[in-house]
Coordinates of C-alpha atoms in Angstrom, one line a residue:
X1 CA 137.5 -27.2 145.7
X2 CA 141.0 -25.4 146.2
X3 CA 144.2 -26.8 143.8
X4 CA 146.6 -29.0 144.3
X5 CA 150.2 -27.9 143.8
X6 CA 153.8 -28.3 145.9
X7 CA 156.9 -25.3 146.7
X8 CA 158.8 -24.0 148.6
X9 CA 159.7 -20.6 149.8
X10 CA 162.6 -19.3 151.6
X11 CA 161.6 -16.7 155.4
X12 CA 163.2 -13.3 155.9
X13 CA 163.2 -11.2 159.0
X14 CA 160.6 -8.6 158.0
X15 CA 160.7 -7.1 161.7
X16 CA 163.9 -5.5 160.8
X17 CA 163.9 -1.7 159.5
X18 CA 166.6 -2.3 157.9
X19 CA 165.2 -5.3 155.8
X20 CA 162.3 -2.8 154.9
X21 CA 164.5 0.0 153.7
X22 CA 166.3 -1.9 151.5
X23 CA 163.1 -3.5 150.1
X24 CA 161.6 -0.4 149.6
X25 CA 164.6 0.8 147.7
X26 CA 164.4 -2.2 145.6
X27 CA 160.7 -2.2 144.7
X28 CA 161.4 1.7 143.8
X29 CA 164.0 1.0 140.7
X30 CA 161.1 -1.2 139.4
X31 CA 158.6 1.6 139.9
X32 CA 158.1 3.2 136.6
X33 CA 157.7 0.0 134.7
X34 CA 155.7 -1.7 137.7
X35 CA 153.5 2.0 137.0
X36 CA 152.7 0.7 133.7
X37 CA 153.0 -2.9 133.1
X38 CA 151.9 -4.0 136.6
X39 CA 154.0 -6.1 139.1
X40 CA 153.3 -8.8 137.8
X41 CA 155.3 -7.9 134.5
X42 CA 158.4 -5.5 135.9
X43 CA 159.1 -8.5 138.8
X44 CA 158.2 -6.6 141.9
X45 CA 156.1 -9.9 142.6
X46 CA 158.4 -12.3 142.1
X47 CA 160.5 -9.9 144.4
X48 CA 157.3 -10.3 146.7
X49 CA 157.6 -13.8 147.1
X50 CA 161.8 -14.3 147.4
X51 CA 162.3 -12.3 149.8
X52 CA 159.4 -13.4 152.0
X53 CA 156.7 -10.6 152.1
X54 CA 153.7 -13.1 150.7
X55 CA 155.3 -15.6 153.4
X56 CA 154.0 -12.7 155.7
X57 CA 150.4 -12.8 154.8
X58 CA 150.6 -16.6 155.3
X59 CA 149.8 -18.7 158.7
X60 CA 152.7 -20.9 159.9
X61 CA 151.1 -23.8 159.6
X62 CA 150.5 -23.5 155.8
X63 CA 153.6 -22.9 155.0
X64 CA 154.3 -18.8 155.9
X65 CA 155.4 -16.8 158.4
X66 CA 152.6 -15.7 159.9
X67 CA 153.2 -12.2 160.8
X68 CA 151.5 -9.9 163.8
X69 CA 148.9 -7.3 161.9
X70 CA 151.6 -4.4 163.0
X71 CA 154.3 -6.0 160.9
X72 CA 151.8 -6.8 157.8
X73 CA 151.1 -2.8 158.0
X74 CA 154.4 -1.5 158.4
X75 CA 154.9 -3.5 154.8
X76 CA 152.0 -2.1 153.3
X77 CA 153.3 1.7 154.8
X78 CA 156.9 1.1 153.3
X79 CA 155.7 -0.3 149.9
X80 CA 153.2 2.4 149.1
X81 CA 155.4 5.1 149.9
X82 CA 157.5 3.9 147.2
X83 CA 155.1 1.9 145.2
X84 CA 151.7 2.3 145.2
X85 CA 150.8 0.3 142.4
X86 CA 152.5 -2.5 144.1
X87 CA 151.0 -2.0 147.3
X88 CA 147.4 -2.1 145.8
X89 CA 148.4 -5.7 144.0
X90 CA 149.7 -6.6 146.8
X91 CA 146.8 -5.7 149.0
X92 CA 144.6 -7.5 146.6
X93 CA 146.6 -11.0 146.9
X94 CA 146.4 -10.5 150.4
X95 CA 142.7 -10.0 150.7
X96 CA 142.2 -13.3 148.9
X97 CA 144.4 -15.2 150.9
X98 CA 142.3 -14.0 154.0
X99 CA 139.2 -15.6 152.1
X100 CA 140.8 -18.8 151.7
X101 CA 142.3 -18.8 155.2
X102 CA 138.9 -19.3 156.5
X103 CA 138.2 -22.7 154.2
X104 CA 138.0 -26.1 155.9
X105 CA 139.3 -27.7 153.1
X106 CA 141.6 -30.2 152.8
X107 CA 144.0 -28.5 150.4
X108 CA 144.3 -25.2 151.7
X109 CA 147.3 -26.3 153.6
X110 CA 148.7 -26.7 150.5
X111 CA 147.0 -23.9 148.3
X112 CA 148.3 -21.4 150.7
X113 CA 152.2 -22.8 150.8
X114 CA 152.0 -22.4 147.0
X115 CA 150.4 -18.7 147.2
X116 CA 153.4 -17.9 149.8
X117 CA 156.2 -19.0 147.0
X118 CA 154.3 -17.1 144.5
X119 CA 154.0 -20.1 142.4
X120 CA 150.3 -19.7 142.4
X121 CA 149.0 -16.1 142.1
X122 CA 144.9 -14.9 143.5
X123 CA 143.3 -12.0 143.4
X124 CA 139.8 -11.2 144.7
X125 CA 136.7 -9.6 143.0
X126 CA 134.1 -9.0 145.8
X127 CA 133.2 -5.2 145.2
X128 CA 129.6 -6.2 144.1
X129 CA 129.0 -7.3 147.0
X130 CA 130.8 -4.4 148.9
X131 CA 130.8 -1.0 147.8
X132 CA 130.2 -1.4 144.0
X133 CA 126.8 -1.8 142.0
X134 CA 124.7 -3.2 145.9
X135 CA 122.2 -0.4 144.5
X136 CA 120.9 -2.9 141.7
X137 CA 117.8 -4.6 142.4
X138 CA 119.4 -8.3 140.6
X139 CA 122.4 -8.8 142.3
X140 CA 125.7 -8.9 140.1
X141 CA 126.5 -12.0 140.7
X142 CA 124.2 -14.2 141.1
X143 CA 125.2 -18.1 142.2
X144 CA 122.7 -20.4 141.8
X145 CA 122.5 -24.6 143.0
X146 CA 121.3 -27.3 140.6
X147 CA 121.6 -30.2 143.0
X148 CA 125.0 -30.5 143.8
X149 CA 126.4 -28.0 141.1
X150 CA 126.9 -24.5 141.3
X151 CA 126.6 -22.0 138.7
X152 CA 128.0 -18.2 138.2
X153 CA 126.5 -15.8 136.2
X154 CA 126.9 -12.0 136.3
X155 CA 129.8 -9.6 136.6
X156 CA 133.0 -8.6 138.9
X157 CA 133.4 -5.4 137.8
X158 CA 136.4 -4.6 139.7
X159 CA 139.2 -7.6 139.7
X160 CA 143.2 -6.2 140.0
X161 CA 145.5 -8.1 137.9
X162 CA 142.9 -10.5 136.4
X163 CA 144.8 -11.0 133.2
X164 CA 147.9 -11.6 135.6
X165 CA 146.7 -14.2 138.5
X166 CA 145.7 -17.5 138.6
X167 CA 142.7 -17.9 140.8
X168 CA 140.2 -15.2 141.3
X169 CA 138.1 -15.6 144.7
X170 CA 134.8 -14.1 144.3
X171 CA 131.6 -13.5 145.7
X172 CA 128.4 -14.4 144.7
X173 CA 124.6 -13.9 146.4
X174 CA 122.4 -16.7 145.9
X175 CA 118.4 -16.6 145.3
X176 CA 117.7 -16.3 148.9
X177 CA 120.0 -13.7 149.2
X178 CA 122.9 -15.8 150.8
X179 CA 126.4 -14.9 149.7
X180 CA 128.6 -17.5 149.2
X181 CA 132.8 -17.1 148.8
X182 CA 134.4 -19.4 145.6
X183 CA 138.0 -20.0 144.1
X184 CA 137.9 -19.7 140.9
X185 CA 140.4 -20.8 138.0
X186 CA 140.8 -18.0 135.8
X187 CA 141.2 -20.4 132.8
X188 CA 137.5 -21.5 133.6
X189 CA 135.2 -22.3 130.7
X190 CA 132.4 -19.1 130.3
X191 CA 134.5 -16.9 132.0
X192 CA 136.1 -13.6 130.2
X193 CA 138.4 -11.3 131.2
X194 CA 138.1 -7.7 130.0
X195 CA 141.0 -6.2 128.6
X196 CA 142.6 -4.2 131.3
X197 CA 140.9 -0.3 132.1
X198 CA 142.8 3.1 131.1
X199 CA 142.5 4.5 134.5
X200 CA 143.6 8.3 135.8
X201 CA 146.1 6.5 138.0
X202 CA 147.1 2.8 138.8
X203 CA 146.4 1.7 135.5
X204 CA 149.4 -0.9 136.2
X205 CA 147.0 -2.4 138.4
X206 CA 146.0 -4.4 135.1
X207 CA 141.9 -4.1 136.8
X208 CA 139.7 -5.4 135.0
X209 CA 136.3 -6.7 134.8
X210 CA 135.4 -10.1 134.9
X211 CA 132.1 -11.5 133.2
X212 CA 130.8 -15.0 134.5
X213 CA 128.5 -17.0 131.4
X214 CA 127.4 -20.1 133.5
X215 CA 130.9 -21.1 134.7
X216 CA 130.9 -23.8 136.9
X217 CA 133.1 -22.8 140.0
X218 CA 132.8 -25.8 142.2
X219 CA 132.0 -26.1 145.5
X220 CA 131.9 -22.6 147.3
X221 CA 134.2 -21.9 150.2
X222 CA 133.1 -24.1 153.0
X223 CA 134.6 -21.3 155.9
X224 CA 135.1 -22.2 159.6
X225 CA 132.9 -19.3 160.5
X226 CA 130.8 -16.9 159.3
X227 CA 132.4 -14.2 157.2
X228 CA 131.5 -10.9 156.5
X229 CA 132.9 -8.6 153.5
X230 CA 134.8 -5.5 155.7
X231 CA 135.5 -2.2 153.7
X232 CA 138.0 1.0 154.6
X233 CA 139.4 -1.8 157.1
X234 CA 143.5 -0.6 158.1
X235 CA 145.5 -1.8 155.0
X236 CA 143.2 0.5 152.7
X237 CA 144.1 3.5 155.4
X238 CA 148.0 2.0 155.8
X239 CA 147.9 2.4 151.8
X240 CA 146.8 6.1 151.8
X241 CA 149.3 6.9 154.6
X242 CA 152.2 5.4 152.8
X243 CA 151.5 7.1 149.5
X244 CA 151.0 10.3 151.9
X245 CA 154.4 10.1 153.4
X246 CA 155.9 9.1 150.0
X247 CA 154.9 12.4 148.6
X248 CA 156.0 14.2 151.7
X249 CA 159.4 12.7 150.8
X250 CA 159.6 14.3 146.9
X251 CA 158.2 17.5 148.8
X252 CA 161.3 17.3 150.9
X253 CA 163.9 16.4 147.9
X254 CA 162.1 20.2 146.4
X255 CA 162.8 22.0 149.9
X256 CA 166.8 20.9 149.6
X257 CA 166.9 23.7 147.2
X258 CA 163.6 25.9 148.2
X259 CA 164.3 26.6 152.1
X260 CA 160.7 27.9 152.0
X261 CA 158.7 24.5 151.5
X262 CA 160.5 23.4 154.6
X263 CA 158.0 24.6 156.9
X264 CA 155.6 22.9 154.9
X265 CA 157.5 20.1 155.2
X266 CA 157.5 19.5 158.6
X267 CA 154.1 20.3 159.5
X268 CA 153.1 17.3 157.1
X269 CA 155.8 15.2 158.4
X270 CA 154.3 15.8 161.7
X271 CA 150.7 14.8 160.5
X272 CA 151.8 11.8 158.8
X273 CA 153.1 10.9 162.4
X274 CA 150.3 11.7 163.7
X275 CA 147.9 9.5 161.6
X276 CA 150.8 6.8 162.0
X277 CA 150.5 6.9 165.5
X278 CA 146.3 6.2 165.3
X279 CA 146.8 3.6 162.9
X280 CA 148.9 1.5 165.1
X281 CA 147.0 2.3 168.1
X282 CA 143.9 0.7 166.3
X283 CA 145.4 -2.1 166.1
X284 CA 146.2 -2.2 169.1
X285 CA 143.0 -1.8 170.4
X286 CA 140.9 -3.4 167.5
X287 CA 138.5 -0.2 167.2
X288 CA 134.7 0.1 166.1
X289 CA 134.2 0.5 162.4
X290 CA 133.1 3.9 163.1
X291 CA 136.5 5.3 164.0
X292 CA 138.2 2.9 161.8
X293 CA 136.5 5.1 158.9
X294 CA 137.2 8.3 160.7
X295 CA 141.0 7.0 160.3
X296 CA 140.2 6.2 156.5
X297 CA 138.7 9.7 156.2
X298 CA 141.6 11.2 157.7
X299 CA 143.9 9.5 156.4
X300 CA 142.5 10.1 153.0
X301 CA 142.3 13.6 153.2
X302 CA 146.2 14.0 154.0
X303 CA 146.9 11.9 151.0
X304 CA 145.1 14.1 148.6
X305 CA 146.3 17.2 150.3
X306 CA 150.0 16.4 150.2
X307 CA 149.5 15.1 146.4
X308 CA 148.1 18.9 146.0
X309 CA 151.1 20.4 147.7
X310 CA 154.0 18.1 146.0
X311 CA 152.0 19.5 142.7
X312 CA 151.9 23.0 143.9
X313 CA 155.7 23.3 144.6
X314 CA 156.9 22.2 141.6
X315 CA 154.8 24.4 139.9
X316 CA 154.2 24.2 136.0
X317 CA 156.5 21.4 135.5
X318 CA 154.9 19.6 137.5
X319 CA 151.6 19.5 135.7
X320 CA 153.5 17.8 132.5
X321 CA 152.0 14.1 132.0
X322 CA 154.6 11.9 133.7
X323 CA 156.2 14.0 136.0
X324 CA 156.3 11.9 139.6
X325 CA 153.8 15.6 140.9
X326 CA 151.2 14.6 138.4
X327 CA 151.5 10.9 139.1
X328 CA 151.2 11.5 142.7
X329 CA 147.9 13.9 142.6
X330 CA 146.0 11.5 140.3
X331 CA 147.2 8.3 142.6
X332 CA 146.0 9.9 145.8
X333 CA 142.3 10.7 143.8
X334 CA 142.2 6.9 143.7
X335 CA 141.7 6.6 147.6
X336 CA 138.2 8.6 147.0
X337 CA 136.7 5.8 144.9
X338 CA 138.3 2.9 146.4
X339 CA 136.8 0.2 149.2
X340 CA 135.2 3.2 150.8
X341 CA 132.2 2.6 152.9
X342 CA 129.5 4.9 152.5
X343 CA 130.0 7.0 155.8
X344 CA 133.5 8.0 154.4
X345 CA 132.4 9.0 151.2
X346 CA 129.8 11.2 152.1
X347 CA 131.7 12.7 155.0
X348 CA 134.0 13.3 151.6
X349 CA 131.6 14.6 150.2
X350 CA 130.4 17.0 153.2
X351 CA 134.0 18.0 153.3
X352 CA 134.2 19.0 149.7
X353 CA 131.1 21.0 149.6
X354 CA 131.7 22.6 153.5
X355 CA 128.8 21.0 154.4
X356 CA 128.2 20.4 158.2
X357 CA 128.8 16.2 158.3
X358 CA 125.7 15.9 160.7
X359 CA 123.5 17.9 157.8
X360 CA 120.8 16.1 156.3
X361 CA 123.5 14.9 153.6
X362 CA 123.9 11.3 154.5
X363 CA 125.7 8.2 153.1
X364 CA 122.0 7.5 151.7
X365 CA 122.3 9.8 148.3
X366 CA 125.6 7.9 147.7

């Protein structure tokens, strides 16, 4: 059973480049503090919800905007480049209101008006049943039925801004192997959140694990239709461009005074564009997963590549702890570990070692 709670939220034109500059200019003077306290904290959520950008995520008839998938990415792409820390919370919130979105219950109407204000704030924990710990022979969470209660033992081991949300919707696999979708109140009795991880990068991110002792998380998601967990799916690529491109741009403050790097410069520029260009085309033309992770894969390896470069230019300095170079190198390591299926990490991997990626090596020994 979802909440019950009333708001309102006020609607801004998104659509408008303009409107995204400016945002993206905002959410950059709260970038440092957002880098270590988390959104949540420095106000780059509450910023989220007045000017509209959770509205986005949310279908009209709940009390949103309900923005086309190209204007949803084009926020992700402008809020990375400046933000990533952000964008990853952000992506997070969004994936949980996608959950909810498929519930036939009564109060979503309303649970999802009150996630567009920002009055209520989810996050989602479903890497167990994903990408993370699926190689354990118990699952992680396990969700079991005593007539007409159900019960949540086990572990998220990856939740974003657990010690910052209100509802955490989870994922648990039942006895028979079924996998069942809940809302969860963070202030549920038996369940304990872990103090937030040190983490090379993103550690604003406030992620956390989240232990389940019993708790009693009412009735599971009761969805419209069938729903299936999707990894390395376009926001996770939209995020890994826009942090890309955001490098590119401190790359390009560096060639102001270095003529040199501007070669450099423009040849990422252009494949930024380039991988821009695929991105939007996929949605367009709503592509198999298989090239959907080719565009991860690619996408991924720009990311870390320009991180390298931004590092490389500014030379010593820019290996000193805190300098934006070594922030940006250890961020862009974060798109190796994170929601990637299988295929894309060991095509990673194949890539790192020069392996052929049709060699024996296969997602298998990941």
């Amino acid at each position: 059973m979802l909440p019950h709670t009333t708001h309102m939220v006020l609607f801004q034109d998104l659509t408008d480049p303009a409107v995204l500059l400016s945002l993206g200019d905002e959410i950059a003077t709260h970038a440092e503090n957002t880098r270590h306290a988390g959104p949540w904290k420095s106000g780059v959520f509450h910023l989220f919800a007045r000017t509209g950008i959770l509205a986005a995520f949310i279908p009209k008839d709940c009390g949103g905007t309900g923005a086309s998938e190209r204007v949803l990415i084009e926020l992700f792409l402008a809020i990375a480049r400046r933000c990533l820390t952000s964008a990853l919370a952000l992506s997070q919130w969004a994936a949980a209101v996608r959950i909810i979105d498929t519930s036939h219950d009564p109060s979503r109407t309303t649970l999802l008006a009150d996630l567009a204000s920002g009055r209520i704030r989810a996050t989602v924990g479903i890497s167990q049943i994903s990408t993370s710990r699926r190689h354990l022979s118990a699952p992680a969470l396990l969700a079991t039925q005593h007539e007409t209660q159900w019960s949540l033992t086990g572990l998220c081991p990856w939740v974003t801004g657990g010690d910052s949300s209100d509802l955490l919707i989870t994922a648990a696999v039942t006895n028979s192997g079924e996998t069942k979708f809940f809302c969860v109140p963070l202030q549920t009795r038996g369940l304990c959140i872990e103090p937030p991880m040190k983490l090379l990068a993103l550690s604003g991110s406030r992620t956390s694990a989240v232990h389940f002792d019993r708790v009693d998380p009412g009735e599971p998601i009761d969805q419209k239709s069938s729903s299936t967990v999707r990894t390395g799916g376009l926001a996770t690529s939209a995020l890994a461009l826009g942090a890309a491109c955001g490098s590119v741009d401190l790359i390009e403050k560096e060639a102001a005074a270095r003529p040199s790097l501007r070669l450099v410069v423009d040849e990422f520029q252009s494949e930024c564009r380039s991988v821009r260009d695929e991105l939007f085309d996929s949605i367009t033309r709503d592509i198999e997963p298989m090239q959907r992770n080719r565009l991860r894969l690619r996408a991924n390896n720009l990311v870390v590549r320009v991180g390298q470069a931004f590092l490389t230019a500014t030379k010593g300095t820019g290996f000193i702890e805190g300098h934006p170079a070594a922030d940006r190198v250890c961020e862009s390591l974060f798109f190796l570990v994170w929601s990637c299926p299988p295929s894309v990490s060991a095509a990673a991997m194949c890539e790192l070692a020069g392996l052929d990626p049709d060699s024996e090596f296969s997602s298998d020994v990941l």
